[in-house]
Amino acid sequence: MTIKENYSLKELNTFKIDVKSKYFIEIEDETELKEVAKEYNSKGEKILILGGGSNILFTNDFDGLVIHLNTKGIDIVSKNDKEIILDFQAGESWDDVVLYAVKNGYYGIENLSLIPGTIGAAPIQNIGAYGAELKDVFHSLDGFFINDLKEKSFSLDECEFGYRDSIFKRELKDKFIITSVKLKLSKEKNFKLNYRDLADLNKLRKNITLEKVRNHVVKVRESKLPNPKVLGNAGSFFKNPEITKQQLSDLIVQNPALPYFKSPDGKIKLPAGWLIEQCGWKGKREGDVASYHRQALIIINYGNATSQSILKFTQEIKDSVISKFGIELEQEVNFY
Ligand code: FAD
Ligand code: NAP
């Protein structure tokens, strides 16, 4: 077990914030994970599980132990003619999981291609894109509580998945370590192509394949979203706000062009990127912080932005959205 001290996290968070952790360890083995969690928890040190660091903003040096989870492995739990249940170790890269599914003819996660990070972090905010969400294919997950190492499996219902949300982002934040995730994938053709950016695929009709959907999603994402290896960012900084019918009617009077989406459960979602753009932020830069010129919801670090400058910039965005639309944006990124 090699614990490093005063360890730089700059290359381990996609926002590229230059902070250090008091202690740091890279873990590839679950037994070792438990040992280290037990030891540092009993010493009273805070513990942070780090996957790909693609949904995090470090606001300070981390005063505790950062565990970079790198456990790998895929097991088949069960299969029949219609579906397969697979168990993935938490440190597997999410996009490798998608690639594995696509190559083997398993349907359900192709729309989630190219989302950065690990599968262990995917349940935290119930990752979603282009009309698909993790919860649609989620079977269960395993892990343990940091305080007493007690193991628990969580079923779909127990995870309390919501829109970019779960119990692990709320009550169990930083209390439970996810060690593996089981997905139930379909062996039967079933595509979700309602999003405008995927509409072209409908033209392929019967010729549509998993590979074609994945390649299309990758192409669209590469053309519209900043590559974190080139430009520091953590994806969408804020969640898309959900509003009531009454709020929508009031807002439409003032803003007839307001785009909105009704979900099957009757909720109304507004694209936060549009609200931010309307307030004049799209492409705006202050020092090394900016709102991305192709998608205003993504905040960029051009190189030497500090978390303080990002917090100031995003607070200004929040203030202007409240003042123009009366809507309070909620951050999607996890602050530490
Ligand atoms: P990290 O950033 O390392 O961690 C995030 C949180 O999860 C932290 O609180 C961490 O402690 C916790 N955590 C991580 N692993 C575990 C574990 N094993 N057990 C317990 N807690 C854990 N998200 C979407 O939903 N849809 C998108 O389309 C999308 N696109 C993105 C595009 C870009 C360019 C970027 C930079 C980000 C995007 N994201 C998107 C956000 C991000 O990729 C996801 O939220 C992803 O699931 C984060 O995974 P990670 O391994 O990087 O998590
Ligand atoms: P987009 O297609 O320009 O759409 C803007 C917003 O409108 C999206 O956030 C999306 O909500 C919503 N939307 C668009 N079409 C919709 C439909 N038919 N039904 C319901 N909602 C609809 O978005 P984008 O920036 O290019 O991103 C594409 C996809 O990747 C989106 O699903 C987005 O969530 C995802 N993404 C997520 C992150 C992240 O960090 N969370 C980063 C980049 C991209 P939804 O967000 O609910 O889909």
Short mmCIF file of C-alpha atoms and ligand atoms in Angstrom, two decimals:
data_model
loop_
_atom_site.label_atom_id
_atom_site.label_comp_id
_atom_site.label_asym_id
_atom_site.label_seq_id
_atom_site.Cartn_x
_atom_site.Cartn_y
_atom_site.Cartn_z
CA MET A 1 0.00 0.00 0.00
CA THR A 2 1.74 3.19 -1.11
CA ILE A 3 0.27 6.33 0.38
CA LYS A 4 1.57 9.53 -1.13
CA GLU A 5 1.49 12.81 0.75
CA ASN A 6 0.79 16.32 -0.44
CA TYR A 7 -0.14 14.89 -3.83
CA SER A 8 -1.10 17.07 -6.82
CA LEU A 9 -4.60 16.38 -8.19
CA LYS A 10 -4.22 18.64 -11.23
CA GLU A 11 -4.04 15.79 -13.74
CA LEU A 12 -6.79 13.84 -11.95
CA ASN A 13 -9.62 16.36 -12.34
CA THR A 14 -10.84 17.36 -15.80
CA PHE A 15 -11.31 20.99 -14.68
CA LYS A 16 -7.50 20.94 -14.23
CA ILE A 17 -7.63 22.72 -10.88
CA ASP A 18 -4.23 22.81 -9.25
CA VAL A 19 -4.85 21.48 -5.74
CA LYS A 20 -3.18 18.90 -3.53
CA SER A 21 -4.52 16.16 -1.29
CA LYS A 22 -3.02 15.53 2.14
CA TYR A 23 -2.91 11.79 1.36
CA PHE A 24 -3.40 9.93 -1.90
CA ILE A 25 -3.58 6.31 -2.98
CA GLU A 26 -4.23 4.47 -6.22
CA ILE A 27 -6.32 1.32 -5.60
CA GLU A 28 -6.70 -1.66 -7.93
CA ASP A 29 -7.89 -4.24 -5.44
CA GLU A 30 -11.07 -4.33 -3.36
CA THR A 31 -9.47 -5.88 -0.26
CA GLU A 32 -6.90 -3.12 -0.23
CA LEU A 33 -9.69 -0.58 -0.67
CA LYS A 34 -11.38 -1.79 2.51
CA GLU A 35 -8.15 -1.86 4.49
CA VAL A 36 -7.23 1.68 3.58
CA ALA A 37 -10.75 3.00 4.13
CA LYS A 38 -10.82 1.38 7.59
CA GLU A 39 -7.39 2.72 8.58
CA TYR A 40 -7.94 6.31 7.48
CA ASN A 41 -11.53 6.47 8.71
CA SER A 42 -10.40 5.33 12.15
CA LYS A 43 -7.71 8.05 12.10
CA GLY A 44 -10.53 10.56 11.56
CA GLU A 45 -9.38 11.51 8.05
CA LYS A 46 -11.93 12.54 5.43
CA ILE A 47 -12.09 10.14 2.47
CA LEU A 48 -12.87 11.04 -1.11
CA ILE A 49 -13.36 8.46 -3.85
CA LEU A 50 -12.09 9.77 -7.14
CA GLY A 51 -13.02 8.17 -10.45
CA GLY A 52 -12.25 10.13 -13.61
CA GLY A 53 -12.54 13.47 -11.79
CA SER A 54 -14.92 14.69 -14.52
CA ASN A 55 -17.72 15.92 -12.28
CA ILE A 56 -15.73 17.67 -9.57
CA LEU A 57 -14.64 21.18 -8.70
CA PHE A 58 -11.95 21.27 -6.03
CA THR A 59 -12.40 24.56 -4.18
CA ASN A 60 -9.40 23.92 -1.89
CA ASP A 61 -6.63 21.45 -1.18
CA PHE A 62 -8.25 18.22 0.03
CA ASP A 63 -7.61 17.77 3.75
CA GLY A 64 -7.82 13.97 3.90
CA LEU A 65 -7.28 10.85 1.79
CA VAL A 66 -8.13 10.74 -1.91
CA ILE A 67 -8.62 7.19 -3.16
CA HIS A 68 -8.27 6.94 -6.93
CA LEU A 69 -10.35 3.87 -7.73
CA ASN A 70 -8.92 1.80 -10.54
CA THR A 71 -10.49 -1.62 -10.00
CA LYS A 72 -11.16 -3.47 -13.28
CA GLY A 73 -13.17 -6.48 -14.38
CA ILE A 74 -16.36 -7.61 -16.10
CA ASP A 75 -18.42 -10.69 -15.13
CA ILE A 76 -21.50 -12.19 -16.74
CA VAL A 77 -24.14 -12.65 -14.05
CA SER A 78 -26.86 -14.22 -16.19
CA LYS A 79 -28.14 -14.25 -19.75
CA ASN A 80 -30.98 -15.51 -21.89
CA ASP A 81 -32.17 -14.89 -25.46
CA LYS A 82 -33.50 -11.46 -24.61
CA GLU A 83 -31.09 -9.88 -22.14
CA ILE A 84 -27.84 -10.11 -20.27
CA ILE A 85 -26.85 -8.95 -16.79
CA LEU A 86 -23.22 -7.87 -16.47
CA ASP A 87 -21.27 -6.88 -13.37
CA PHE A 88 -18.60 -4.20 -13.83
CA GLN A 89 -15.91 -3.26 -11.31
CA ALA A 90 -16.25 0.40 -10.30
CA GLY A 91 -12.97 1.57 -11.86
CA GLU A 92 -13.88 0.49 -15.40
CA SER A 93 -14.06 3.48 -17.73
CA TRP A 94 -17.69 4.25 -18.61
CA ASP A 95 -16.94 4.65 -22.29
CA ASP A 96 -15.10 1.29 -22.38
CA VAL A 97 -18.28 -0.23 -20.93
CA VAL A 98 -20.32 1.33 -23.75
CA LEU A 99 -17.82 0.09 -26.32
CA TYR A 100 -17.96 -3.42 -24.84
CA ALA A 101 -21.78 -3.39 -25.03
CA VAL A 102 -21.80 -2.11 -28.61
CA LYS A 103 -19.22 -4.66 -29.79
CA ASN A 104 -21.14 -7.54 -28.21
CA GLY A 105 -24.57 -6.49 -29.47
CA TYR A 106 -26.07 -5.37 -26.16
CA TYR A 107 -28.56 -2.49 -26.43
CA GLY A 108 -29.37 0.33 -24.02
CA ILE A 109 -26.29 2.48 -23.41
CA GLU A 110 -25.19 3.47 -26.91
CA ASN A 111 -26.68 6.99 -26.49
CA LEU A 112 -24.37 7.40 -23.47
CA SER A 113 -21.22 7.06 -25.57
CA LEU A 114 -18.21 9.23 -24.76
CA ILE A 115 -19.37 10.36 -21.31
CA PRO A 116 -16.12 10.64 -19.33
CA GLY A 117 -15.49 8.93 -16.00
CA THR A 118 -15.93 5.54 -14.41
CA ILE A 119 -18.92 3.21 -14.12
CA GLY A 120 -18.61 3.45 -10.32
CA ALA A 121 -19.51 7.13 -10.53
CA ALA A 122 -22.29 6.67 -13.10
CA PRO A 123 -25.01 5.97 -10.50
CA ILE A 124 -24.04 9.02 -8.42
CA GLN A 125 -25.87 11.40 -10.75
CA ASN A 126 -27.70 8.80 -12.83
CA ILE A 127 -25.74 9.86 -15.91
CA GLY A 128 -27.81 10.73 -18.93
CA ALA A 129 -27.60 12.02 -22.47
CA TYR A 130 -29.75 12.10 -25.62
CA GLY A 131 -32.84 10.75 -23.87
CA ALA A 132 -31.15 7.77 -22.17
CA GLU A 133 -30.23 7.46 -18.51
CA LEU A 134 -28.30 4.93 -16.46
CA LYS A 135 -31.45 4.02 -14.54
CA ASP A 136 -33.02 2.61 -17.74
CA VAL A 137 -30.49 -0.27 -17.73
CA PHE A 138 -29.48 -0.34 -14.08
CA HIS A 139 -29.88 -3.66 -12.26
CA SER A 140 -28.15 -3.12 -8.87
CA LEU A 141 -24.87 -2.09 -7.29
CA ASP A 142 -22.62 -3.30 -4.50
CA GLY A 143 -20.44 -1.43 -2.08
CA PHE A 144 -19.80 -0.65 1.55
CA PHE A 145 -20.28 2.12 4.09
CA ILE A 146 -17.08 3.98 4.99
CA ASN A 147 -17.85 4.26 8.72
CA ASP A 148 -18.28 0.53 9.50
CA LEU A 149 -17.32 -1.27 6.24
CA LYS A 150 -20.78 -2.85 6.19
CA GLU A 151 -21.55 -4.20 2.73
CA LYS A 152 -24.83 -3.47 1.00
CA SER A 153 -26.41 -4.05 -2.41
CA PHE A 154 -28.73 -1.35 -3.70
CA SER A 155 -31.64 -2.20 -5.98
CA LEU A 156 -32.99 0.22 -8.58
CA ASP A 157 -35.62 1.59 -6.18
CA GLU A 158 -33.17 1.96 -3.31
CA CYS A 159 -30.89 4.19 -5.40
CA GLU A 160 -33.72 6.77 -5.63
CA PHE A 161 -32.59 7.87 -9.07
CA GLY A 162 -33.85 11.23 -10.29
CA TYR A 163 -32.81 13.74 -12.91
CA ARG A 164 -28.98 13.82 -12.53
CA ASP A 165 -29.55 12.69 -8.97
CA SER A 166 -29.55 9.69 -6.63
CA ILE A 167 -29.34 8.88 -2.93
CA PHE A 168 -25.53 8.85 -3.34
CA LYS A 169 -25.51 12.54 -4.29
CA ARG A 170 -27.67 13.38 -1.24
CA GLU A 171 -27.98 11.39 2.03
CA LEU A 172 -25.09 9.03 1.23
CA LYS A 173 -22.71 11.59 -0.25
CA ASP A 174 -19.14 10.58 0.68
CA LYS A 175 -20.49 7.86 3.01
CA PHE A 176 -20.78 4.84 0.70
CA ILE A 177 -18.21 3.40 -1.71
CA ILE A 178 -19.60 1.75 -4.83
CA THR A 179 -17.41 -1.22 -5.72
CA SER A 180 -19.35 -2.69 -8.66
CA VAL A 181 -22.38 -1.97 -10.81
CA LYS A 182 -24.67 -4.45 -12.56
CA LEU A 183 -26.41 -3.48 -15.81
CA LYS A 184 -29.25 -5.30 -17.54
CA LEU A 185 -28.79 -4.86 -21.28
CA SER A 186 -31.12 -5.95 -24.05
CA LYS A 187 -30.15 -8.31 -26.84
CA GLU A 188 -33.09 -7.02 -28.89
CA LYS A 189 -32.96 -3.95 -31.13
CA ASN A 190 -34.40 -0.95 -29.35
CA PHE A 191 -33.18 2.56 -30.12
CA LYS A 192 -34.09 5.94 -28.61
CA LEU A 193 -33.65 8.60 -31.25
CA ASN A 194 -35.99 11.41 -30.15
CA TYR A 195 -33.28 14.03 -29.65
CA ARG A 196 -32.82 16.43 -32.53
CA ASP A 197 -29.11 15.64 -32.81
CA LEU A 198 -29.92 11.94 -33.35
CA ALA A 199 -32.84 12.47 -35.74
CA ASP A 200 -30.69 11.84 -38.84
CA LEU A 201 -30.24 8.24 -37.70
CA ASN A 202 -33.97 7.61 -38.20
CA LYS A 203 -33.39 7.92 -41.92
CA LEU A 204 -31.35 4.71 -41.80
CA ARG A 205 -34.49 2.79 -40.73
CA LYS A 206 -33.75 -0.96 -40.76
CA ASN A 207 -30.05 -0.39 -41.44
CA ILE A 208 -29.48 1.25 -38.12
CA THR A 209 -26.96 -0.53 -35.87
CA LEU A 210 -25.43 -0.05 -32.45
CA GLU A 211 -22.12 0.96 -34.06
CA LYS A 212 -23.86 3.59 -36.21
CA VAL A 213 -25.59 5.12 -33.17
CA ARG A 214 -22.37 5.12 -31.14
CA ASN A 215 -20.34 6.63 -34.00
CA HIS A 216 -22.97 9.31 -34.55
CA VAL A 217 -23.14 10.24 -30.85
CA VAL A 218 -19.33 10.40 -30.70
CA LYS A 219 -19.23 12.63 -33.79
CA VAL A 220 -21.92 15.00 -32.46
CA ARG A 221 -20.28 15.21 -29.04
CA GLU A 222 -16.82 15.82 -30.51
CA SER A 223 -18.21 18.63 -32.66
CA LYS A 224 -20.14 20.35 -29.86
CA LEU A 225 -18.50 19.63 -26.53
CA PRO A 226 -14.99 20.59 -25.42
CA ASN A 227 -12.53 17.71 -25.06
CA PRO A 228 -11.38 17.88 -21.42
CA LYS A 229 -7.92 16.68 -22.49
CA VAL A 230 -7.58 19.93 -24.43
CA LEU A 231 -9.76 22.40 -22.49
CA GLY A 232 -10.36 22.00 -18.76
CA ASN A 233 -14.05 21.54 -17.93
CA ALA A 234 -16.42 19.31 -15.97
CA GLY A 235 -19.29 19.10 -18.46
CA SER A 236 -22.54 20.86 -17.60
CA PHE A 237 -21.86 23.11 -14.65
CA PHE A 238 -25.56 23.50 -13.73
CA LYS A 239 -28.53 21.17 -13.94
CA ASN A 240 -31.40 21.94 -16.28
CA PRO A 241 -34.04 23.48 -13.98
CA GLU A 242 -37.45 21.86 -13.60
CA ILE A 243 -40.42 24.21 -13.25
CA THR A 244 -44.19 24.08 -12.78
CA LYS A 245 -46.86 24.61 -15.47
CA GLN A 246 -47.74 27.94 -13.88
CA GLN A 247 -44.11 29.13 -13.97
CA LEU A 248 -43.94 28.08 -17.61
CA SER A 249 -47.07 30.07 -18.55
CA ASP A 250 -45.69 33.16 -16.79
CA LEU A 251 -42.26 32.84 -18.40
CA ILE A 252 -43.64 32.30 -21.92
CA VAL A 253 -45.47 35.64 -21.78
CA GLN A 254 -42.16 37.46 -21.40
CA ASN A 255 -40.10 34.99 -23.48
CA PRO A 256 -42.17 33.53 -26.34
CA ALA A 257 -39.12 31.70 -27.75
CA LEU A 258 -38.43 29.85 -24.48
CA PRO A 259 -37.61 26.19 -25.28
CA TYR A 260 -38.97 23.60 -22.85
CA PHE A 261 -39.40 19.84 -22.59
CA LYS A 262 -42.20 17.94 -20.87
CA SER A 263 -41.15 14.66 -19.30
CA PRO A 264 -43.52 11.67 -19.07
CA ASP A 265 -44.01 12.35 -15.33
CA GLY A 266 -45.43 15.80 -16.16
CA LYS A 267 -42.36 17.80 -15.10
CA ILE A 268 -41.19 20.67 -17.29
CA LYS A 269 -37.47 21.04 -17.96
CA LEU A 270 -35.79 24.16 -19.29
CA PRO A 271 -32.40 24.02 -21.00
CA ALA A 272 -30.07 25.88 -18.62
CA GLY A 273 -27.69 26.56 -21.53
CA TRP A 274 -30.37 28.61 -23.30
CA LEU A 275 -31.14 30.66 -20.16
CA ILE A 276 -27.43 31.40 -19.70
CA GLU A 277 -27.03 32.29 -23.38
CA GLN A 278 -29.98 34.72 -23.18
CA CYS A 279 -28.19 36.52 -20.37
CA GLY A 280 -25.27 37.15 -22.72
CA TRP A 281 -22.77 34.65 -21.28
CA LYS A 282 -22.19 32.31 -24.20
CA GLY A 283 -18.51 32.51 -25.18
CA LYS A 284 -17.80 35.20 -22.57
CA ARG A 285 -14.38 35.01 -20.94
CA GLU A 286 -13.01 36.56 -17.75
CA GLY A 287 -9.31 35.82 -17.33
CA ASP A 288 -8.94 32.06 -17.85
CA VAL A 289 -12.61 31.22 -17.09
CA ALA A 290 -15.23 31.18 -19.82
CA SER A 291 -18.60 29.92 -20.84
CA TYR A 292 -17.99 27.63 -23.84
CA HIS A 293 -18.81 29.27 -27.18
CA ARG A 294 -20.72 26.21 -28.49
CA GLN A 295 -22.63 25.34 -25.28
CA ALA A 296 -23.00 28.08 -22.65
CA LEU A 297 -23.69 25.54 -19.88
CA ILE A 298 -20.11 24.32 -19.97
CA ILE A 299 -17.58 26.35 -18.03
CA ILE A 300 -14.02 26.27 -19.35
CA ASN A 301 -10.64 26.61 -17.69
CA TYR A 302 -8.32 28.01 -20.36
CA GLY A 303 -5.28 27.08 -18.29
CA ASN A 304 -4.70 28.86 -15.04
CA ALA A 305 -8.22 29.45 -13.72
CA THR A 306 -8.54 28.99 -9.97
CA SER A 307 -11.59 27.50 -8.33
CA GLN A 308 -12.23 30.95 -6.80
CA SER A 309 -12.37 32.55 -10.23
CA ILE A 310 -14.72 29.77 -11.45
CA LEU A 311 -16.97 30.23 -8.41
CA LYS A 312 -17.09 34.01 -8.95
CA PHE A 313 -17.88 33.61 -12.66
CA THR A 314 -20.60 31.00 -12.09
CA GLN A 315 -22.16 33.05 -9.27
CA GLU A 316 -22.42 35.96 -11.71
CA ILE A 317 -24.16 33.64 -14.17
CA LYS A 318 -26.57 32.45 -11.46
CA ASP A 319 -27.34 36.04 -10.44
CA SER A 320 -28.13 37.13 -13.97
CA VAL A 321 -30.38 34.09 -14.63
CA ILE A 322 -32.31 34.85 -11.41
CA SER A 323 -32.65 38.48 -12.30
CA LYS A 324 -33.81 37.83 -15.91
CA PHE A 325 -35.95 34.69 -15.45
CA GLY A 326 -36.50 34.35 -11.68
CA ILE A 327 -34.96 30.85 -11.81
CA GLU A 328 -32.25 29.69 -9.44
CA LEU A 329 -29.76 27.39 -11.18
CA GLU A 330 -28.47 24.48 -9.14
CA GLN A 331 -24.91 23.24 -9.66
CA GLU A 332 -24.49 19.76 -11.14
CA VAL A 333 -20.76 19.54 -10.44
CA ASN A 334 -19.68 18.19 -7.02
CA PHE A 335 -17.75 20.73 -4.96
CA TYR A 336 -14.96 19.67 -2.58
P1 FAD B 1 -15.71 11.83 -10.37
O1 FAD B 1 -15.74 13.20 -10.93
O2 FAD B 1 -14.39 11.22 -10.07
O3 FAD B 1 -16.62 11.79 -9.04
C1 FAD B 1 -17.90 12.39 -9.05
C2 FAD B 1 -18.56 12.11 -7.69
O4 FAD B 1 -18.80 10.71 -7.57
C3 FAD B 1 -17.66 12.47 -6.49
O5 FAD B 1 -18.51 12.90 -5.45
C4 FAD B 1 -17.00 11.14 -6.13
O6 FAD B 1 -16.56 11.06 -4.79
C5 FAD B 1 -18.14 10.18 -6.41
N1 FAD B 1 -17.67 8.83 -6.77
C6 FAD B 1 -16.92 8.49 -7.84
N2 FAD B 1 -16.74 7.17 -7.88
C7 FAD B 1 -17.35 6.67 -6.77
C8 FAD B 1 -17.50 5.35 -6.22
N3 FAD B 1 -16.98 4.27 -6.83
N4 FAD B 1 -18.19 5.20 -5.06
C9 FAD B 1 -18.72 6.28 -4.43
N5 FAD B 1 -18.61 7.54 -4.90
C10 FAD B 1 -17.94 7.73 -6.05
N6 FAD B 1 -22.58 13.58 -17.22
C11 FAD B 1 -23.78 13.14 -17.67
O7 FAD B 1 -24.62 12.70 -16.88
N7 FAD B 1 -24.06 13.15 -19.00
C12 FAD B 1 -23.20 13.60 -19.93
O8 FAD B 1 -23.50 13.59 -21.11
C13 FAD B 1 -21.94 14.10 -19.48
N8 FAD B 1 -21.06 14.61 -20.36
C14 FAD B 1 -19.89 15.12 -19.91
C15 FAD B 1 -19.00 15.67 -20.85
C16 FAD B 1 -17.80 16.19 -20.43
C17 FAD B 1 -16.86 16.79 -21.45
C18 FAD B 1 -17.44 16.16 -19.06
C19 FAD B 1 -16.12 16.69 -18.60
C20 FAD B 1 -18.31 15.64 -18.12
C21 FAD B 1 -19.55 15.11 -18.54
N9 FAD B 1 -20.48 14.56 -17.63
C22 FAD B 1 -21.67 14.07 -18.08
C23 FAD B 1 -20.18 14.55 -16.20
C24 FAD B 1 -19.36 13.31 -15.74
O9 FAD B 1 -18.63 12.76 -16.80
C25 FAD B 1 -20.22 12.22 -15.12
O10 FAD B 1 -20.95 12.72 -14.03
C26 FAD B 1 -19.42 11.00 -14.67
O11 FAD B 1 -20.28 9.98 -14.22
C27 FAD B 1 -18.40 11.32 -13.58
O12 FAD B 1 -17.57 10.19 -13.42
P2 FAD B 1 -16.16 10.30 -12.74
O13 FAD B 1 -15.61 8.90 -12.59
O14 FAD B 1 -15.30 11.25 -13.45
O15 FAD B 1 -16.56 10.85 -11.31
P1 NAP B 2 -28.74 19.89 -26.62
O1 NAP B 2 -29.06 18.76 -27.53
O2 NAP B 2 -28.29 21.18 -27.21
O3 NAP B 2 -30.00 20.16 -25.72
C1 NAP B 2 -30.00 21.19 -24.73
C2 NAP B 2 -30.76 20.70 -23.55
O4 NAP B 2 -32.11 20.50 -23.92
C3 NAP B 2 -30.21 19.38 -23.08
O5 NAP B 2 -29.58 19.59 -21.86
C4 NAP B 2 -31.40 18.43 -23.01
O6 NAP B 2 -31.70 18.00 -21.70
C5 NAP B 2 -32.58 19.24 -23.51
N1 NAP B 2 -33.19 18.53 -24.64
C6 NAP B 2 -32.85 18.62 -25.95
N2 NAP B 2 -33.65 17.86 -26.70
C7 NAP B 2 -34.51 17.26 -25.87
C8 NAP B 2 -35.59 16.34 -26.04
N3 NAP B 2 -35.94 15.90 -27.25
N4 NAP B 2 -36.26 15.93 -24.96
C9 NAP B 2 -35.92 16.34 -23.73
N5 NAP B 2 -34.90 17.22 -23.49
C10 NAP B 2 -34.22 17.67 -24.54
O7 NAP B 2 -27.66 19.42 -25.52
P2 NAP B 2 -26.08 19.25 -25.65
O8 NAP B 2 -25.42 20.26 -24.81
O9 NAP B 2 -25.69 19.10 -27.07
O10 NAP B 2 -25.87 17.84 -24.93
C11 NAP B 2 -26.33 16.66 -25.55
C12 NAP B 2 -26.68 15.64 -24.50
O11 NAP B 2 -25.51 15.31 -23.74
C13 NAP B 2 -27.73 16.12 -23.49
O12 NAP B 2 -28.59 15.05 -23.18
C14 NAP B 2 -26.91 16.53 -22.29
O13 NAP B 2 -27.58 16.29 -21.06
C15 NAP B 2 -25.70 15.59 -22.38
N6 NAP B 2 -24.52 16.24 -21.81
C16 NAP B 2 -24.42 16.28 -20.46
C17 NAP B 2 -23.32 16.87 -19.86
C18 NAP B 2 -23.18 16.85 -18.36
O14 NAP B 2 -22.11 17.16 -17.87
N7 NAP B 2 -24.20 16.48 -17.63
C19 NAP B 2 -22.33 17.45 -20.64
C20 NAP B 2 -22.49 17.42 -22.01
C21 NAP B 2 -23.59 16.82 -22.60
P3 NAP B 2 -30.96 16.78 -20.99
O15 NAP B 2 -29.73 17.34 -20.42
O16 NAP B 2 -31.95 16.37 -19.94
O17 NAP B 2 -30.73 15.70 -21.98
#
